[in-house]
Amino acid sequence: MLRQSLLIRVTQNTSVVLLANAMLRASGTLVFIFVGRVNGPEDAGAFALALGYLAILSTLFLGMDDLLIKEVTANPQHTAKLVWAYAVLRVSFAFVAYGVVVGWSQIATQATPGQFVAMRLILASALLDGFGGLGQAVLFAFGEFKYLLYSALVVMLLRLGLGSLLLMALGFVWLALAWPISSFMAAVIVLAGASRIARETGVSLMPPIIEWSLVRHLAGLVPGFAAVSLLSALEYQLDVILLAIMKSTAEVAVYAAAVSVINIIALIPQAYRVVLFPDLVRLRNTAPGALRAYIVGIVRNMAILATIIALGTTLIAPQLVMSVFGKKFLEARPVLNILIWNIVFLFINVPLVRYLLAEGGQNRIAMILLVSTGVNLSANLLLIPSLGAAGSAWSRIISSTVFVLLTGGVVLRQLQRARGLEVIEVKERR
C-alpha cells in the first residue's frame, strides 16, 4: 500500500513537472521553427545558438540549485537562513556567468550585429531566472510543483504570443525581448508560491541576519555542484558551439532541428529527476538500506522505456522532420537517426547521477564529466570537418557511452560498499 501511494505521488508530481518543462521547451522549439520559416536558417541558427548558451547558464544554475534543494530537504527548519545565504552566492554568480558567456559568444560566434543584440537579450533572461531558481528550490524541497506549472504557462504564452508578434512586426531583435520579460513574470509567480508554501508549513522566509559562516559553508559546496552542472551543460552544448565555429549557423540549424526532437523526449527524464532527487535525499536519511533495490529498479525501467522510444522515433524520423521543419531541413534526418539513441543514456543517467548527488558524490561526477567532455571535444574536432552535423551526433553518442560506463561503475561500487556495511551491522547486532 505504501509503495502504491508512493508510485501515485511520484507519477503525479512527475507529470506536473513534465507538462511544465514541455511548455518551456515548446516555447523555444516552436519559436525556432517559426524563425526558420519566416527568416530562414541564418537567423534560426543564431536563435538556436543563443538558446544553446542559455541552456549552459540554465543547466549550471539548475545544478547549483540542487545544493539548496538538498540542504532545505535535510534541514527544513533552517529554510530562511539557507535561502538567503545561498542567494548571496547565486545572484553574484549569475552576473559573472552572464558576462563570461556574452563575452565568449562575441569572440567565438559568426553573427551579424543584430543577431548579437538578440543573443544578449535572450541570455539576460538567465539573470531573472536566478530569482525564480531560489523559489523553485524551496518548492521542490517541500514537494510542491504546481507553481512551476503556472509559471511555465505564463512563459510559454509570452514567448510564443508576444515573441511571434514582435518578430513579425519589428524583426528578430525585438523577438528576443520576450525572453527577459517572461522570465521576470515567472520569477514573481514562483517566489510568491514559495512564500505561501513556507507559511503553510510553518516556516518563515523573511530575511534573517545573513550568517556569513553559513555562506562560507555553502560556498565550499558550490564548486562541486557547479562543476557538475557546468561541465554537463558544456558537454551538451559543445556540439552546437563547435559547429558554429567550424561550419556555419546554417549547419547549426540542421543539428538544432534534430536536437529539438531529442529535447522533447528528454523532458521525461528531466521531469523525473526533479521529483526523484528530494526523495533520494529523504530515503538516504531515513532508510538507506532500501536505496540499493530502489536505484537498480529505476535504472532498469528507464533503460527499457528509453529503448522503446528510440526504436519508435527511428521508424518515423523521415516523416517527423519533413512535417515539422519542412524541406529546408531534410539534412536533419540522418542526424536524428544517430542522435536519437542518446536518449537511452539520458534516461539511465538520471537515477545514477541523482543517487551520487544525494550521497555527496558531486566531485566524482565532476571528474567523470571532465573525462567525457574531453572525449566529446576530441571527437567533434575530428568528425565535424568531414561529417558536419552528423559528426557532432556521433561525438555525442561516444561521449555519452563513456559517461554512463564510468558513472555506472562508481554507483555499483558505492552500492556494493553500502551493502557490505549493512551486512556487517546485521551480524554485529546478532
Short mmCIF file of C-alpha atoms in Angstrom, two decimals:
data_model
loop_
_atom_site.label_atom_id
_atom_site.label_comp_id
_atom_site.label_asym_id
_atom_site.label_seq_id
_atom_site.Cartn_x
_atom_site.Cartn_y
_atom_site.Cartn_z
CA MET A 1 0.00 0.00 0.00
CA LEU A 2 2.84 2.36 0.91
CA ARG A 3 4.67 1.55 -2.33
CA GLN A 4 1.47 2.13 -4.32
CA SER A 5 0.85 5.53 -2.71
CA LEU A 6 4.49 6.50 -3.35
CA LEU A 7 4.16 5.46 -7.00
CA ILE A 8 0.99 7.53 -7.39
CA ARG A 9 2.59 10.59 -5.80
CA VAL A 10 5.75 10.32 -7.91
CA THR A 11 3.71 9.82 -11.10
CA GLN A 12 1.52 12.83 -10.34
CA ASN A 13 4.44 15.10 -9.50
CA THR A 14 6.47 13.92 -12.48
CA SER A 15 3.50 14.58 -14.76
CA VAL A 16 3.20 18.14 -13.45
CA VAL A 17 6.91 18.84 -13.94
CA LEU A 18 6.84 17.11 -17.34
CA LEU A 19 3.98 19.33 -18.51
CA ALA A 20 5.73 22.45 -17.20
CA ASN A 21 9.01 21.53 -18.86
CA ALA A 22 7.16 20.63 -22.06
CA MET A 23 5.62 24.10 -22.20
CA LEU A 24 9.01 25.73 -21.61
CA ARG A 25 10.69 23.59 -24.24
CA ALA A 26 7.80 24.06 -26.67
CA SER A 27 8.12 27.82 -26.45
CA GLY A 28 11.74 27.67 -27.61
CA THR A 29 11.23 24.92 -30.19
CA LEU A 30 8.15 26.45 -31.79
CA VAL A 31 9.74 29.89 -31.97
CA PHE A 32 12.83 28.28 -33.52
CA ILE A 33 10.63 26.67 -36.19
CA PHE A 34 8.79 29.96 -36.73
CA VAL A 35 12.03 31.93 -37.09
CA GLY A 36 13.34 29.33 -39.54
CA ARG A 37 10.23 29.50 -41.71
CA VAL A 38 9.92 33.32 -41.61
CA ASN A 39 13.57 34.49 -41.59
CA GLY A 40 15.41 31.39 -42.82
CA PRO A 41 18.25 29.19 -41.49
CA GLU A 42 20.68 32.04 -40.67
CA ASP A 43 18.51 33.75 -38.03
CA ALA A 44 17.24 30.34 -36.91
CA GLY A 45 20.83 29.23 -36.36
CA ALA A 46 21.64 32.39 -34.35
CA PHE A 47 18.50 31.83 -32.28
CA ALA A 48 19.43 28.17 -31.66
CA LEU A 49 22.94 29.23 -30.64
CA ALA A 50 21.52 31.78 -28.18
CA LEU A 51 19.30 29.09 -26.68
CA GLY A 52 22.35 26.82 -26.51
CA TYR A 53 24.29 29.38 -24.47
CA LEU A 54 21.20 30.00 -22.34
CA ALA A 55 20.95 26.25 -21.75
CA ILE A 56 24.52 26.30 -20.45
CA LEU A 57 23.63 29.02 -17.94
CA SER A 58 20.32 27.38 -17.01
CA THR A 59 21.91 23.96 -16.50
CA LEU A 60 24.71 25.50 -14.47
CA PHE A 61 22.30 27.25 -12.11
CA LEU A 62 19.91 24.30 -12.01
CA GLY A 63 22.78 22.14 -10.82
CA MET A 64 23.82 24.73 -8.25
CA ASP A 65 20.24 24.87 -7.00
CA ASP A 66 20.44 21.15 -6.26
CA LEU A 67 22.65 22.20 -3.36
CA LEU A 68 19.86 24.35 -1.89
CA ILE A 69 17.26 21.63 -2.51
CA LYS A 70 19.42 19.10 -0.71
CA GLU A 71 20.11 21.39 2.26
CA VAL A 72 16.49 22.52 2.68
CA THR A 73 15.18 18.95 2.32
CA ALA A 74 17.53 17.75 5.05
CA ASN A 75 17.07 20.85 7.29
CA PRO A 76 13.63 22.40 6.63
CA GLN A 77 13.71 24.26 9.96
CA HIS A 78 16.61 26.38 8.64
CA THR A 79 14.99 27.22 5.30
CA ALA A 80 15.16 31.02 5.64
CA LYS A 81 18.82 31.06 6.66
CA LEU A 82 19.75 28.65 3.88
CA VAL A 83 17.83 30.54 1.18
CA TRP A 84 19.29 33.94 1.97
CA ALA A 85 22.82 32.67 2.46
CA TYR A 86 22.60 30.82 -0.85
CA ALA A 87 21.05 33.89 -2.55
CA VAL A 88 24.25 35.85 -1.89
CA LEU A 89 26.17 33.27 -3.91
CA ARG A 90 23.50 32.62 -6.54
CA VAL A 91 22.89 36.22 -7.62
CA SER A 92 26.57 37.15 -7.63
CA PHE A 93 27.50 34.13 -9.69
CA ALA A 94 24.67 34.77 -12.17
CA PHE A 95 26.08 38.16 -13.18
CA VAL A 96 29.61 36.82 -13.51
CA ALA A 97 28.49 33.85 -15.63
CA TYR A 98 26.35 36.08 -17.84
CA GLY A 99 29.32 38.35 -18.55
CA VAL A 100 31.56 35.41 -19.39
CA VAL A 101 29.07 33.79 -21.79
CA VAL A 102 28.25 37.08 -23.54
CA GLY A 103 31.94 37.86 -23.96
CA TRP A 104 32.68 34.41 -25.31
CA SER A 105 29.76 34.49 -27.76
CA GLN A 106 31.04 37.71 -29.31
CA ILE A 107 34.52 36.25 -29.78
CA ALA A 108 33.61 32.77 -30.99
CA THR A 109 30.40 33.30 -32.96
CA GLN A 110 29.96 34.38 -36.57
CA ALA A 111 26.83 36.56 -36.49
CA THR A 112 25.51 39.95 -37.54
CA PRO A 113 25.34 42.89 -35.08
CA GLY A 114 21.56 42.46 -34.85
CA GLN A 115 21.91 38.78 -34.06
CA PHE A 116 24.40 39.60 -31.29
CA VAL A 117 21.92 42.04 -29.72
CA ALA A 118 19.20 39.38 -29.80
CA MET A 119 21.53 36.84 -28.22
CA ARG A 120 22.41 39.21 -25.36
CA LEU A 121 18.72 39.87 -24.66
CA ILE A 122 17.88 36.17 -24.63
CA LEU A 123 20.81 35.45 -22.32
CA ALA A 124 19.72 38.27 -19.97
CA SER A 125 16.73 36.13 -19.01
CA ALA A 126 19.17 33.93 -17.03
CA LEU A 127 19.71 36.80 -14.56
CA LEU A 128 16.00 36.97 -13.78
CA ASP A 129 15.75 33.17 -13.71
CA GLY A 130 18.15 33.33 -10.77
CA PHE A 131 15.48 34.79 -8.50
CA GLY A 132 12.98 32.23 -9.69
CA GLY A 133 15.52 29.49 -9.00
CA LEU A 134 15.51 30.32 -5.29
CA GLY A 135 11.75 29.89 -5.13
CA GLN A 136 11.84 26.70 -7.17
CA ALA A 137 14.40 25.12 -4.85
CA VAL A 138 12.13 25.74 -1.85
CA LEU A 139 9.08 24.38 -3.67
CA PHE A 140 10.92 21.24 -4.78
CA ALA A 141 12.30 20.60 -1.31
CA PHE A 142 8.78 20.72 0.14
CA GLY A 143 7.36 18.57 -2.67
CA GLU A 144 5.23 21.30 -4.26
CA PHE A 145 5.35 21.52 -8.05
CA LYS A 146 2.12 23.17 -9.21
CA TYR A 147 3.59 26.68 -9.16
CA LEU A 148 6.17 25.54 -11.69
CA LEU A 149 3.26 24.72 -13.97
CA TYR A 150 1.74 28.19 -13.54
CA SER A 151 4.99 29.97 -14.29
CA ALA A 152 5.69 27.74 -17.32
CA LEU A 153 2.28 28.57 -18.78
CA VAL A 154 2.97 32.30 -18.49
CA VAL A 155 6.41 31.89 -20.07
CA MET A 156 5.04 29.89 -22.99
CA LEU A 157 2.24 32.36 -23.70
CA LEU A 158 4.58 35.35 -23.61
CA ARG A 159 7.33 33.79 -25.71
CA LEU A 160 5.03 32.28 -28.29
CA GLY A 161 2.44 35.05 -28.41
CA LEU A 162 4.38 38.22 -27.69
CA GLY A 163 7.57 36.89 -29.28
CA SER A 164 5.87 35.92 -32.55
CA LEU A 165 4.09 39.27 -32.78
CA LEU A 166 7.36 41.15 -32.19
CA LEU A 167 9.12 39.04 -34.82
CA MET A 168 6.52 39.73 -37.48
CA ALA A 169 6.04 43.41 -36.63
CA LEU A 170 9.54 44.59 -35.72
CA GLY A 171 12.03 41.84 -36.55
CA PHE A 172 14.33 39.26 -35.00
CA VAL A 173 15.97 41.53 -32.41
CA TRP A 174 12.64 42.54 -30.90
CA LEU A 175 11.58 38.92 -30.63
CA ALA A 176 14.36 38.42 -28.07
CA LEU A 177 12.66 40.86 -25.64
CA ALA A 178 10.05 38.22 -24.89
CA TRP A 179 12.69 36.14 -23.05
CA PRO A 180 13.63 38.50 -20.15
CA ILE A 181 10.02 39.71 -19.85
CA SER A 182 8.70 36.18 -19.46
CA SER A 183 11.50 35.25 -17.01
CA PHE A 184 10.57 38.19 -14.80
CA MET A 185 6.92 37.14 -14.67
CA ALA A 186 7.88 33.53 -13.93
CA ALA A 187 10.12 34.60 -11.05
CA VAL A 188 7.28 36.60 -9.47
CA ILE A 189 4.93 33.60 -9.63
CA VAL A 190 7.43 31.09 -8.25
CA LEU A 191 8.63 33.32 -5.39
CA ALA A 192 5.03 34.03 -4.37
CA GLY A 193 4.31 30.31 -4.37
CA ALA A 194 7.41 29.50 -2.30
CA SER A 195 6.46 32.13 0.26
CA ARG A 196 2.94 30.73 0.55
CA ILE A 197 4.03 27.10 0.89
CA ALA A 198 6.61 28.06 3.51
CA ARG A 199 3.97 29.86 5.59
CA GLU A 200 1.60 26.90 5.36
CA THR A 201 4.39 24.61 6.53
CA GLY A 202 5.18 26.88 9.46
CA VAL A 203 8.48 28.08 8.01
CA SER A 204 9.30 31.76 7.58
CA LEU A 205 11.14 33.10 4.56
CA MET A 206 11.56 36.57 5.99
CA PRO A 207 15.17 37.73 5.56
CA PRO A 208 17.16 36.99 8.74
CA ILE A 209 20.56 38.38 9.51
CA ILE A 210 22.76 36.67 6.95
CA GLU A 211 25.05 34.16 8.63
CA TRP A 212 28.34 34.56 6.82
CA SER A 213 29.61 31.32 8.29
CA LEU A 214 26.74 29.58 6.50
CA VAL A 215 27.56 31.48 3.32
CA ARG A 216 31.13 30.21 3.56
CA HIS A 217 29.89 26.67 4.23
CA LEU A 218 27.66 26.73 1.15
CA ALA A 219 30.42 28.38 -0.87
CA GLY A 220 32.61 25.40 -0.09
CA LEU A 221 29.96 23.05 -1.51
CA VAL A 222 29.09 25.17 -4.55
CA PRO A 223 32.19 24.27 -6.63
CA GLY A 224 31.29 20.60 -6.68
CA PHE A 225 27.66 21.17 -7.69
CA ALA A 226 28.61 23.99 -10.08
CA ALA A 227 31.28 21.85 -11.74
CA VAL A 228 28.78 19.05 -12.33
CA SER A 229 26.19 21.35 -13.87
CA LEU A 230 28.69 23.47 -15.82
CA LEU A 231 30.52 20.51 -17.33
CA SER A 232 27.21 18.84 -18.13
CA ALA A 233 25.94 22.00 -19.84
CA LEU A 234 29.18 22.49 -21.73
CA GLU A 235 29.28 18.90 -22.91
CA TYR A 236 25.70 19.01 -24.17
CA GLN A 237 26.18 22.37 -25.93
CA LEU A 238 29.75 21.80 -27.13
CA ASP A 239 28.44 20.28 -30.36
CA VAL A 240 26.48 23.43 -31.25
CA ILE A 241 29.32 25.78 -30.29
CA LEU A 242 31.93 23.88 -32.32
CA LEU A 243 29.60 23.63 -35.31
CA ALA A 244 29.13 27.41 -35.20
CA ILE A 245 32.91 27.95 -35.10
CA MET A 246 33.96 25.30 -37.63
CA LYS A 247 30.99 25.38 -40.02
CA SER A 248 28.12 27.89 -40.15
CA THR A 249 24.88 28.91 -38.45
CA ALA A 250 23.03 27.04 -41.21
CA GLU A 251 24.79 23.82 -40.13
CA VAL A 252 23.88 24.66 -36.54
CA ALA A 253 20.24 24.93 -37.62
CA VAL A 254 20.33 21.42 -39.14
CA TYR A 255 21.79 19.96 -35.96
CA ALA A 256 19.40 22.01 -33.78
CA ALA A 257 16.43 20.59 -35.70
CA ALA A 258 17.45 17.05 -34.69
CA VAL A 259 18.29 18.16 -31.16
CA SER A 260 14.85 19.76 -30.83
CA VAL A 261 13.24 16.33 -31.22
CA ILE A 262 15.65 14.83 -28.68
CA ASN A 263 14.98 17.65 -26.24
CA ILE A 264 11.25 16.99 -26.34
CA ILE A 265 11.78 13.33 -25.44
CA ALA A 266 14.37 14.31 -22.82
CA LEU A 267 11.62 16.15 -20.93
CA ILE A 268 10.62 12.81 -19.41
CA PRO A 269 13.87 12.10 -17.52
CA GLN A 270 14.35 15.80 -16.77
CA ALA A 271 10.95 15.94 -15.08
CA TYR A 272 11.57 12.73 -13.18
CA ARG A 273 14.93 13.87 -11.81
CA VAL A 274 13.28 16.93 -10.21
CA VAL A 275 10.90 14.68 -8.27
CA LEU A 276 13.43 11.90 -7.63
CA PHE A 277 16.21 13.95 -6.03
CA PRO A 278 14.41 15.12 -2.85
CA ASP A 279 13.05 11.59 -2.40
CA LEU A 280 16.56 10.13 -2.59
CA VAL A 281 17.82 12.64 -0.02
CA ARG A 282 14.99 11.72 2.36
CA LEU A 283 15.43 7.98 1.73
CA ARG A 284 19.16 8.24 2.37
CA ASN A 285 18.49 9.84 5.76
CA THR A 286 15.59 7.59 6.82
CA ALA A 287 16.01 4.21 5.08
CA PRO A 288 19.47 3.84 3.50
CA GLY A 289 19.07 0.08 3.25
CA ALA A 290 16.24 0.46 0.73
CA LEU A 291 18.29 2.57 -1.68
CA ARG A 292 20.01 -0.30 -3.48
CA ALA A 293 16.88 -2.05 -4.75
CA TYR A 294 15.27 1.32 -5.46
CA ILE A 295 18.12 2.52 -7.70
CA VAL A 296 18.53 -0.80 -9.53
CA GLY A 297 14.82 -0.91 -10.33
CA ILE A 298 14.77 2.67 -11.61
CA VAL A 299 17.80 2.14 -13.88
CA ARG A 300 16.25 -1.00 -15.39
CA ASN A 301 12.89 0.64 -16.05
CA MET A 302 14.42 3.80 -17.52
CA ALA A 303 16.60 1.77 -19.90
CA ILE A 304 13.64 -0.25 -21.18
CA LEU A 305 11.46 2.84 -21.68
CA ALA A 306 14.21 4.76 -23.50
CA THR A 307 14.96 1.87 -25.87
CA ILE A 308 11.31 1.58 -26.87
CA ILE A 309 11.09 5.33 -27.54
CA ALA A 310 14.33 5.33 -29.56
CA LEU A 311 13.16 2.48 -31.77
CA GLY A 312 9.83 4.18 -32.44
CA THR A 313 11.44 7.52 -33.25
CA THR A 314 13.89 5.89 -35.67
CA LEU A 315 10.99 4.46 -37.66
CA ILE A 316 9.19 7.79 -38.05
CA ALA A 317 12.23 10.10 -38.31
CA PRO A 318 11.87 10.94 -42.06
CA GLN A 319 8.19 11.86 -41.77
CA LEU A 320 8.80 13.70 -38.50
CA VAL A 321 11.48 16.01 -39.89
CA MET A 322 9.55 16.73 -43.08
CA SER A 323 6.26 17.53 -41.36
CA VAL A 324 7.73 19.65 -38.55
CA PHE A 325 10.64 21.53 -40.14
CA GLY A 326 9.93 21.39 -43.89
CA LYS A 327 12.09 20.69 -46.95
CA LYS A 328 14.81 23.16 -45.91
CA PHE A 329 15.82 20.81 -43.08
CA LEU A 330 15.98 17.48 -44.92
CA GLU A 331 19.62 17.11 -43.89
CA ALA A 332 18.47 16.75 -40.28
CA ARG A 333 17.03 13.25 -40.91
CA PRO A 334 20.30 11.24 -40.78
CA VAL A 335 21.44 13.36 -37.82
CA LEU A 336 18.27 12.49 -35.91
CA ASN A 337 18.67 8.77 -36.67
CA ILE A 338 22.07 8.87 -34.94
CA LEU A 339 21.24 11.26 -32.12
CA ILE A 340 18.02 9.56 -31.02
CA TRP A 341 19.98 6.77 -29.33
CA ASN A 342 21.48 9.26 -26.94
CA ILE A 343 18.20 9.32 -25.05
CA VAL A 344 18.99 5.84 -23.69
CA PHE A 345 21.95 7.39 -21.89
CA LEU A 346 19.89 10.42 -20.83
CA PHE A 347 17.29 8.19 -19.18
CA ILE A 348 19.83 5.96 -17.41
CA ASN A 349 21.93 8.87 -16.18
CA VAL A 350 19.08 10.38 -14.13
CA PRO A 351 18.98 7.83 -11.28
CA LEU A 352 22.76 7.30 -11.39
CA VAL A 353 23.66 10.98 -11.07
CA ARG A 354 20.88 11.85 -8.60
CA TYR A 355 21.97 8.97 -6.37
CA LEU A 356 25.58 10.14 -6.31
CA LEU A 357 24.49 13.73 -5.57
CA ALA A 358 22.33 12.54 -2.68
CA GLU A 359 25.36 10.65 -1.36
CA GLY A 360 27.60 13.73 -1.65
CA GLY A 361 29.45 12.40 -4.67
CA GLN A 362 29.32 15.58 -6.76
CA ASN A 363 33.12 15.72 -7.04
CA ARG A 364 33.24 12.24 -8.54
CA ILE A 365 30.58 13.19 -11.08
CA ALA A 366 32.57 16.31 -11.98
CA MET A 367 35.68 14.23 -12.66
CA ILE A 368 33.74 11.82 -14.88
CA LEU A 369 32.20 14.75 -16.74
CA LEU A 370 35.66 16.19 -17.27
CA VAL A 371 36.69 12.95 -18.98
CA SER A 372 33.54 12.66 -21.11
CA THR A 373 33.73 16.35 -22.10
CA GLY A 374 37.30 15.80 -23.25
CA VAL A 375 36.14 12.83 -25.30
CA ASN A 376 33.32 14.91 -26.77
CA LEU A 377 35.67 17.76 -27.66
CA SER A 378 38.18 15.45 -29.33
CA ALA A 379 35.52 13.57 -31.27
CA ASN A 380 33.88 16.79 -32.50
CA LEU A 381 37.19 18.24 -33.66
CA LEU A 382 37.91 15.02 -35.51
CA LEU A 383 34.48 14.40 -37.06
CA ILE A 384 32.94 17.83 -37.77
CA PRO A 385 35.27 18.75 -40.68
CA SER A 386 34.26 15.69 -42.69
CA LEU A 387 30.77 14.87 -41.39
CA GLY A 388 29.40 18.22 -40.19
CA ALA A 389 26.29 17.90 -38.04
CA ALA A 390 26.39 14.11 -38.29
CA GLY A 391 29.89 14.20 -36.81
CA SER A 392 28.56 16.09 -33.80
CA ALA A 393 25.83 13.48 -33.40
CA TRP A 394 28.37 10.62 -33.36
CA SER A 395 30.51 12.59 -30.90
CA ARG A 396 27.53 12.85 -28.57
CA ILE A 397 26.95 9.08 -28.66
CA ILE A 398 30.62 8.34 -27.98
CA SER A 399 30.96 10.73 -25.02
CA SER A 400 27.64 9.61 -23.51
CA THR A 401 28.77 6.00 -23.65
CA VAL A 402 31.93 6.91 -21.76
CA PHE A 403 29.98 8.87 -19.14
CA VAL A 404 27.39 6.19 -18.38
CA LEU A 405 30.02 3.43 -18.13
CA LEU A 406 32.17 5.40 -15.70
CA THR A 407 29.21 6.65 -13.64
CA GLY A 408 27.62 3.22 -13.54
CA GLY A 409 30.87 1.75 -12.24
CA VAL A 410 31.08 4.29 -9.42
CA VAL A 411 27.43 3.72 -8.42
CA LEU A 412 27.88 -0.07 -8.48
CA ARG A 413 30.90 0.13 -6.18
CA GLN A 414 29.04 2.53 -3.87
CA LEU A 415 26.03 0.22 -3.64
CA GLN A 416 28.23 -2.83 -3.02
CA ARG A 417 30.07 -0.98 -0.27
CA ALA A 418 26.77 0.09 1.31
CA ARG A 419 25.51 -3.49 1.09
CA GLY A 420 28.67 -4.77 2.77
CA LEU A 421 28.32 -2.29 5.63
CA GLU A 422 24.69 -3.28 6.05
CA VAL A 423 25.62 -6.97 6.33
CA ILE A 424 28.31 -6.16 8.92
CA GLU A 425 25.82 -4.16 11.01
CA VAL A 426 23.32 -7.03 10.94
CA LYS A 427 26.00 -9.50 12.08
CA GLU A 428 27.08 -7.20 14.91
CA ARG A 429 23.50 -6.92 16.18
CA ARG A 430 23.27 -10.69 16.30
#
